[in-house]
PDB file of C-alpha atoms in Angstrom:
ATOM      1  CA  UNK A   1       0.000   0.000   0.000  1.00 80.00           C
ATOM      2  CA  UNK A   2       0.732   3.442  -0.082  1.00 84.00           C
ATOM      3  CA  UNK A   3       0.940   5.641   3.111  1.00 88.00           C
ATOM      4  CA  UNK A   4       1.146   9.155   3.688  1.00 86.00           C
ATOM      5  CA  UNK A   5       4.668   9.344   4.456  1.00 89.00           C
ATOM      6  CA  UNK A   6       5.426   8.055   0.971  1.00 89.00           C
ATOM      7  CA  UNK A   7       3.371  10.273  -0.607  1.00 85.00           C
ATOM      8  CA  UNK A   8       5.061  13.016   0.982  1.00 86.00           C
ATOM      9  CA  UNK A   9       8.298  11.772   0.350  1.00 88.00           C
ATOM     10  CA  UNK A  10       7.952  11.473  -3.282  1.00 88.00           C
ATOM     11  CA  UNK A  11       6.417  14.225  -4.054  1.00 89.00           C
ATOM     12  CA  UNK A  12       6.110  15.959  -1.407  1.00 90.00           C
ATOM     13  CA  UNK A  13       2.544  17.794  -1.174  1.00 87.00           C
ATOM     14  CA  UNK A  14      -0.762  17.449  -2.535  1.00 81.00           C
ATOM     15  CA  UNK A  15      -0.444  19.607  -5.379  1.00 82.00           C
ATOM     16  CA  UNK A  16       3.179  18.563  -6.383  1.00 88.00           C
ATOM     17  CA  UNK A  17       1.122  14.797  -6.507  1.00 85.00           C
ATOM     18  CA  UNK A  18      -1.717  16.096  -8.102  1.00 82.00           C
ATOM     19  CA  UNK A  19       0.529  17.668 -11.429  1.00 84.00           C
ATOM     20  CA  UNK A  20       2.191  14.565 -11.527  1.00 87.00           C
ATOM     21  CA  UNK A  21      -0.851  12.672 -12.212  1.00 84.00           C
ATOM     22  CA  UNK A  22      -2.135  14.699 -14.841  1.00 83.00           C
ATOM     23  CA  UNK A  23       1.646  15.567 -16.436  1.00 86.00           C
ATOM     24  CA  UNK A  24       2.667  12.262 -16.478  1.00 89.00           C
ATOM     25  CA  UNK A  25      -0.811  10.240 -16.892  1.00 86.00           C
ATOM     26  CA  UNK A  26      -3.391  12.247 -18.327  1.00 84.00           C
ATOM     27  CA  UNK A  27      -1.684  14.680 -20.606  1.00 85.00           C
ATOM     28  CA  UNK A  28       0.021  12.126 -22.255  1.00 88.00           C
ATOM     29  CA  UNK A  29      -2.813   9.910 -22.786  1.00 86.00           C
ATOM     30  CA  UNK A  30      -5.011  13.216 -24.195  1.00 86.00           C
ATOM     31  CA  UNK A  31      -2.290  14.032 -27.044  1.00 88.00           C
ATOM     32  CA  UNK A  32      -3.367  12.027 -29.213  1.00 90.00           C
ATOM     33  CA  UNK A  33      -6.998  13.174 -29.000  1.00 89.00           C
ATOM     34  CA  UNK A  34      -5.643  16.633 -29.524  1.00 88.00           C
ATOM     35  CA  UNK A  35      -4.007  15.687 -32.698  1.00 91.00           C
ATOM     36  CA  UNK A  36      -6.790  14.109 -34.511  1.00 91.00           C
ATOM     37  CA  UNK A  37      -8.837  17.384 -33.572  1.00 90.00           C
ATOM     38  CA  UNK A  38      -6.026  19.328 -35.140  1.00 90.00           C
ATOM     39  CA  UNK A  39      -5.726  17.473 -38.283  1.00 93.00           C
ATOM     40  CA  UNK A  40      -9.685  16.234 -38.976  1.00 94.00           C
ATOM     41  CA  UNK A  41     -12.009  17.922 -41.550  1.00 90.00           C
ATOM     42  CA  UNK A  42     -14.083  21.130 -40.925  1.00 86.00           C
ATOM     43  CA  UNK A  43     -17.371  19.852 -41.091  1.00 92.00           C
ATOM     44  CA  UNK A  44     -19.321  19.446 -37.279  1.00 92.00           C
ATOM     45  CA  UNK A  45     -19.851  15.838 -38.144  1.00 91.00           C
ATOM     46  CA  UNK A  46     -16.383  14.656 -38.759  1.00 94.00           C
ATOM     47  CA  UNK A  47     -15.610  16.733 -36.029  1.00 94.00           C
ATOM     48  CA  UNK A  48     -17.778  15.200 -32.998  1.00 93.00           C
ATOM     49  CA  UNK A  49     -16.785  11.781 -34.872  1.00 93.00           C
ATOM     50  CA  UNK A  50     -12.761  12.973 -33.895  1.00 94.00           C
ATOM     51  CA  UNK A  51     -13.669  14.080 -30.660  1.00 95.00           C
ATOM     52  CA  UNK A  52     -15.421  10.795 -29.559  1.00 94.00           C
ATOM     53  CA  UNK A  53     -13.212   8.476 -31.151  1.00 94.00           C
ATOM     54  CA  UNK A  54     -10.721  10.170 -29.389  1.00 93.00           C
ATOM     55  CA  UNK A  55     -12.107  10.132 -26.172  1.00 93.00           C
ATOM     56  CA  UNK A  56     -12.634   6.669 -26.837  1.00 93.00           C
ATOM     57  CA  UNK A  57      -8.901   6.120 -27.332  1.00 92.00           C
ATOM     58  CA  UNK A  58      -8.279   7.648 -24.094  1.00 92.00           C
ATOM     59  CA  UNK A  59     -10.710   5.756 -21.727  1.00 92.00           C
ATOM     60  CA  UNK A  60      -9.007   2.597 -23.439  1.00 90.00           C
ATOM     61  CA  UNK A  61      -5.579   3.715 -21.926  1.00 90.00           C
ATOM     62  CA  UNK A  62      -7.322   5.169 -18.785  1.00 90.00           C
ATOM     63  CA  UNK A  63     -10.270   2.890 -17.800  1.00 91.00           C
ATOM     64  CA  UNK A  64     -10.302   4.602 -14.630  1.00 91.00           C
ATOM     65  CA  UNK A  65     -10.230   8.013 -16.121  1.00 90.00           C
ATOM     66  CA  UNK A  66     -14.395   8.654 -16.762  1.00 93.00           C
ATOM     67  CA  UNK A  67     -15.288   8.111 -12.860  1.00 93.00           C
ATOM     68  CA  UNK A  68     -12.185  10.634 -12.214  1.00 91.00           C
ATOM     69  CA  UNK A  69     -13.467  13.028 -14.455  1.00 90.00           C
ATOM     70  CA  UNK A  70     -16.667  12.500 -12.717  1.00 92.00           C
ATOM     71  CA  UNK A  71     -15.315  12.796  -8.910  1.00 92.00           C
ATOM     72  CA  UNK A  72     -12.782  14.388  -8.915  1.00 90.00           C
ATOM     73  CA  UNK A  73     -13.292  17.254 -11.929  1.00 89.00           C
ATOM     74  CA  UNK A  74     -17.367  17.866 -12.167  1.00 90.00           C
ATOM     75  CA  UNK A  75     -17.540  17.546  -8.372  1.00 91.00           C
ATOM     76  CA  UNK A  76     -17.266  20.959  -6.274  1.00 92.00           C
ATOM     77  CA  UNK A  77     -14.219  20.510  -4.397  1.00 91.00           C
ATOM     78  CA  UNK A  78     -12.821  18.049  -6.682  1.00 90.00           C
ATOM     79  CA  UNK A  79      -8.795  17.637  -6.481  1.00 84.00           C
ATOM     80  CA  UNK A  80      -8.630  18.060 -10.192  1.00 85.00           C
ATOM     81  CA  UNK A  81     -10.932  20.441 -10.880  1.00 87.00           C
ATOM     82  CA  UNK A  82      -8.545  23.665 -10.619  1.00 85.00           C
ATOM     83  CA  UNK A  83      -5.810  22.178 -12.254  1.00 82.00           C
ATOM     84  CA  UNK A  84      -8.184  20.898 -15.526  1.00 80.00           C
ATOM     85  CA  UNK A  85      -9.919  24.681 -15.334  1.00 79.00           C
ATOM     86  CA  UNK A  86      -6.376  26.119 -15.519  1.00 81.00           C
ATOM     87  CA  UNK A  87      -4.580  23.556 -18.152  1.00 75.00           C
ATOM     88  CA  UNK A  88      -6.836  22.055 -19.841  1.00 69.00           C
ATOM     89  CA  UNK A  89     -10.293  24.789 -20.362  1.00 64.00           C
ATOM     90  CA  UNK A  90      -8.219  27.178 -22.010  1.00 66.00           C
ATOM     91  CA  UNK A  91      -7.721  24.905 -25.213  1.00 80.00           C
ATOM     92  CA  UNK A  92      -9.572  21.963 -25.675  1.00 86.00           C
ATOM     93  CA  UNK A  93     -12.810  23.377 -25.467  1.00 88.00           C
ATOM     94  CA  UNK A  94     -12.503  26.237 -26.418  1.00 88.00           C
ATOM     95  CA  UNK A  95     -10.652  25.250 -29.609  1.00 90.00           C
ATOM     96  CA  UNK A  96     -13.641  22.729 -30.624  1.00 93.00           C
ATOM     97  CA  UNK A  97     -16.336  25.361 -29.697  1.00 94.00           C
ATOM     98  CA  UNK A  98     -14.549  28.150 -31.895  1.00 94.00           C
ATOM     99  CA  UNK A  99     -14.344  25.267 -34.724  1.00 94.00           C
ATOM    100  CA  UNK A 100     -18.108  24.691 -34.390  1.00 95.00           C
ATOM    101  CA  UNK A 101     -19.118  27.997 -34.439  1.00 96.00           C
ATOM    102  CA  UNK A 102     -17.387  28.153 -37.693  1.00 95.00           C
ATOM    103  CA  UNK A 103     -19.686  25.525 -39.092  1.00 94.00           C
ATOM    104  CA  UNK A 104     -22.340  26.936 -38.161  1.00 94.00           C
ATOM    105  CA  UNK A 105     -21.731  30.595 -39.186  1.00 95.00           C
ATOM    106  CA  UNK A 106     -20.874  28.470 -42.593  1.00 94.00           C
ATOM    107  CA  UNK A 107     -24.618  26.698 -42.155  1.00 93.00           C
ATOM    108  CA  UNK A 108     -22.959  23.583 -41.834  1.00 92.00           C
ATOM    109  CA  UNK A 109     -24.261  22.737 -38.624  1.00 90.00           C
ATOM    110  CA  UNK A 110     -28.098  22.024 -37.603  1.00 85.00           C
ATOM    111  CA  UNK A 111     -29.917  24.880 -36.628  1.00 85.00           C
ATOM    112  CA  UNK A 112     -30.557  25.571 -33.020  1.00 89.00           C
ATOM    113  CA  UNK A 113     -27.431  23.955 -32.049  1.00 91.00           C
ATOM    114  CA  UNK A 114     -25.255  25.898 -29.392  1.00 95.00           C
ATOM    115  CA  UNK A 115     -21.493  25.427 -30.467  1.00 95.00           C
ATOM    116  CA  UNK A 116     -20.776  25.900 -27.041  1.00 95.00           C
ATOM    117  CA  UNK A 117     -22.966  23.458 -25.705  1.00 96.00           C
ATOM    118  CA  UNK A 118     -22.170  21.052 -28.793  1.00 95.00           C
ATOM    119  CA  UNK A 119     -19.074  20.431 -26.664  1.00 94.00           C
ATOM    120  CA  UNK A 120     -20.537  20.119 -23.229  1.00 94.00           C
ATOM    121  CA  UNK A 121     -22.805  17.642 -25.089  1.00 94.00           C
ATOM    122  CA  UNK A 122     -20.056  15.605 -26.704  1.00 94.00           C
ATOM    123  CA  UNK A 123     -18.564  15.384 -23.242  1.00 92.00           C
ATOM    124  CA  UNK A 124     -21.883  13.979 -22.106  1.00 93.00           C
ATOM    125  CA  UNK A 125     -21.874  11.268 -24.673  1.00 93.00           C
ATOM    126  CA  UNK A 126     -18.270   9.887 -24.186  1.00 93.00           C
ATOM    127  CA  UNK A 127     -17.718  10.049 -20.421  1.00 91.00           C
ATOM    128  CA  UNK A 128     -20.483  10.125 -18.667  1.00 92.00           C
ATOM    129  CA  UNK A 129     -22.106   6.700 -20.102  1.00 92.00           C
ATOM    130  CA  UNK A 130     -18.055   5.255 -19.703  1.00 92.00           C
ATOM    131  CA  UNK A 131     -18.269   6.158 -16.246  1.00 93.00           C
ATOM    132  CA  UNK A 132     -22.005   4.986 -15.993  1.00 91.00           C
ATOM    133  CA  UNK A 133     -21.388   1.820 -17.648  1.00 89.00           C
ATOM    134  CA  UNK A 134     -21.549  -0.754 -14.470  1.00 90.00           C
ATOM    135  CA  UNK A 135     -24.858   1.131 -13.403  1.00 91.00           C
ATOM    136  CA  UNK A 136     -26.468   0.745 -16.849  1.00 89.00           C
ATOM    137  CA  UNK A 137     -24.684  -3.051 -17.785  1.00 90.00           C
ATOM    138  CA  UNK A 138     -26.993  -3.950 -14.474  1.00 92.00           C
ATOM    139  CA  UNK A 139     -30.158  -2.059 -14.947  1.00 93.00           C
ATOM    140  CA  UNK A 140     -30.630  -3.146 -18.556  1.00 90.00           C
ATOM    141  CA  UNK A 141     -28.917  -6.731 -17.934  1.00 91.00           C
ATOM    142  CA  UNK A 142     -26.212  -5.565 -20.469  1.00 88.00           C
ATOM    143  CA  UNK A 143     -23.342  -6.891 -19.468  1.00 85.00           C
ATOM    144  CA  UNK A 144     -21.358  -6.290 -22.437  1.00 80.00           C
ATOM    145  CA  UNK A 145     -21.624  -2.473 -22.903  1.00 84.00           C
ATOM    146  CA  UNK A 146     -18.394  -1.849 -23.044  1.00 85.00           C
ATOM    147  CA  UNK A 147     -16.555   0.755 -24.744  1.00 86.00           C
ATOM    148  CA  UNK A 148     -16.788   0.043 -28.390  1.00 88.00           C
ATOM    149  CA  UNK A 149     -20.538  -0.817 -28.151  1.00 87.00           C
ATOM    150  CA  UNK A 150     -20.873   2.815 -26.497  1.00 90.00           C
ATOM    151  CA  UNK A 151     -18.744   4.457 -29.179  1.00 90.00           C
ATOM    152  CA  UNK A 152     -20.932   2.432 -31.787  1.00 89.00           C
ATOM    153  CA  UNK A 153     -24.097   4.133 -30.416  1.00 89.00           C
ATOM    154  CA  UNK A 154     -22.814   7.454 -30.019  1.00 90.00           C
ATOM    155  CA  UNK A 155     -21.068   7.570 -33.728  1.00 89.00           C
ATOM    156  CA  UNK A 156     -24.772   6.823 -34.850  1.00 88.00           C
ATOM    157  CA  UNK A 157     -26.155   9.347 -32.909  1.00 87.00           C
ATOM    158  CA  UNK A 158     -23.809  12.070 -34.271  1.00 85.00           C
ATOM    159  CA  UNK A 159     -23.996  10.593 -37.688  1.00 82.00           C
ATOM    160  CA  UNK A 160     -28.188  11.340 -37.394  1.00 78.00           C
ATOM    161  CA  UNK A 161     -28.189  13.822 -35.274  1.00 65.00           C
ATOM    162  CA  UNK A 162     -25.625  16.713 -36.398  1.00 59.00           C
ATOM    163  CA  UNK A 163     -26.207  16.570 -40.172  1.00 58.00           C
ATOM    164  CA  UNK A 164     -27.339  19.364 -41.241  1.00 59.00           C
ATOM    165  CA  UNK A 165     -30.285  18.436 -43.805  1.00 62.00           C
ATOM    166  CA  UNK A 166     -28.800  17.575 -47.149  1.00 62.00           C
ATOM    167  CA  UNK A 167     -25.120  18.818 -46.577  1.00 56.00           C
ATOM    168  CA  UNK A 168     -23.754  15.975 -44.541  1.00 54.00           C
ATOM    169  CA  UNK A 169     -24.094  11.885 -45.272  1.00 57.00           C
ATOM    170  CA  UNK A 170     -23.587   9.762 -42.071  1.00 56.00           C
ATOM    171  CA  UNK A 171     -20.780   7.173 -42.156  1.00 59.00           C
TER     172      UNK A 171
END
């Protein structure tokens, strides 16, 4: 096990622990996810398809990430939630949301779809059923949702559900 003592020793405060978690572990991990945003097509569709692959990728290296992101980011008082707000807010988001809004000033995305909330949503689709998936395996006797099946259902929903009508084909 690990004790306090250790902890202190090796890295010797919360924070200095907390940094090398998300330097070391989570940063990592998210590059790639950044890079296929970079490099993917302007259109919303391909997009949210990048973004959820991505996140997909991500939870395969982290399973444990989702429930983090869940406890320890959305949660007030969360141990991560400063340090995400301060590195990670700034671009990722912000960077998708400015690419959305494009689209849509473009008409390329649906009407009545907030590019800011596009993202928010996207997040809602990828982590939150990851970290949900023992509850729902159990209350729908499903006990192989895993990740692929939940990326399969969520790159169907964005194929359907972001087209704008007769400028986007689902894939």
């Amino acid at each position: 096990g690990v004790t306090p003592a250790m902890l202190h020793y090796y890295f010797g405060n919360k924070d200095a622990l907390v940094r090398a978690l998300l330097t070391e572990r989570l940063m990592p991990a998210v590059l790639p996810l950044r890079e296929a945003l970079a490099t993917v097509g302007e259109t919303p569709l391909e997009l949210a398809q990048a973004f959820a692959q991505g996140v997909s990728g991500v939870v395969a290296t982290l399973p444990w990430l989702p429930a983090l992101w869940v406890r320890e980011v959305l949660c007030e008082g969360g141990a991560l939630r400063e340090f995400v707000f301060r590195e990670v807010m700034p671009s990722l988001p912000q960077v998708l949301a400015r690419r959305f809004e494009a689209a849509h000033e473009a008409g390329r995305l649906a009407p009545g779809i907030d590019p800011r909330l596009l993202v928010v949503s996207l997040v809602g689709l990828t982590l939150f059923p990851a970290a949900g998936a023992p509850i729902w395996q159990k209350a729908f006797g499903m006990p192989g949702l895993d990740m692929p099946a939940l990326m399969s259902h969520t790159l169907a929903l964005l194929g359907h559900g972001l087209a704008a009508p007769s400028t986007e084909t689902p894939r």
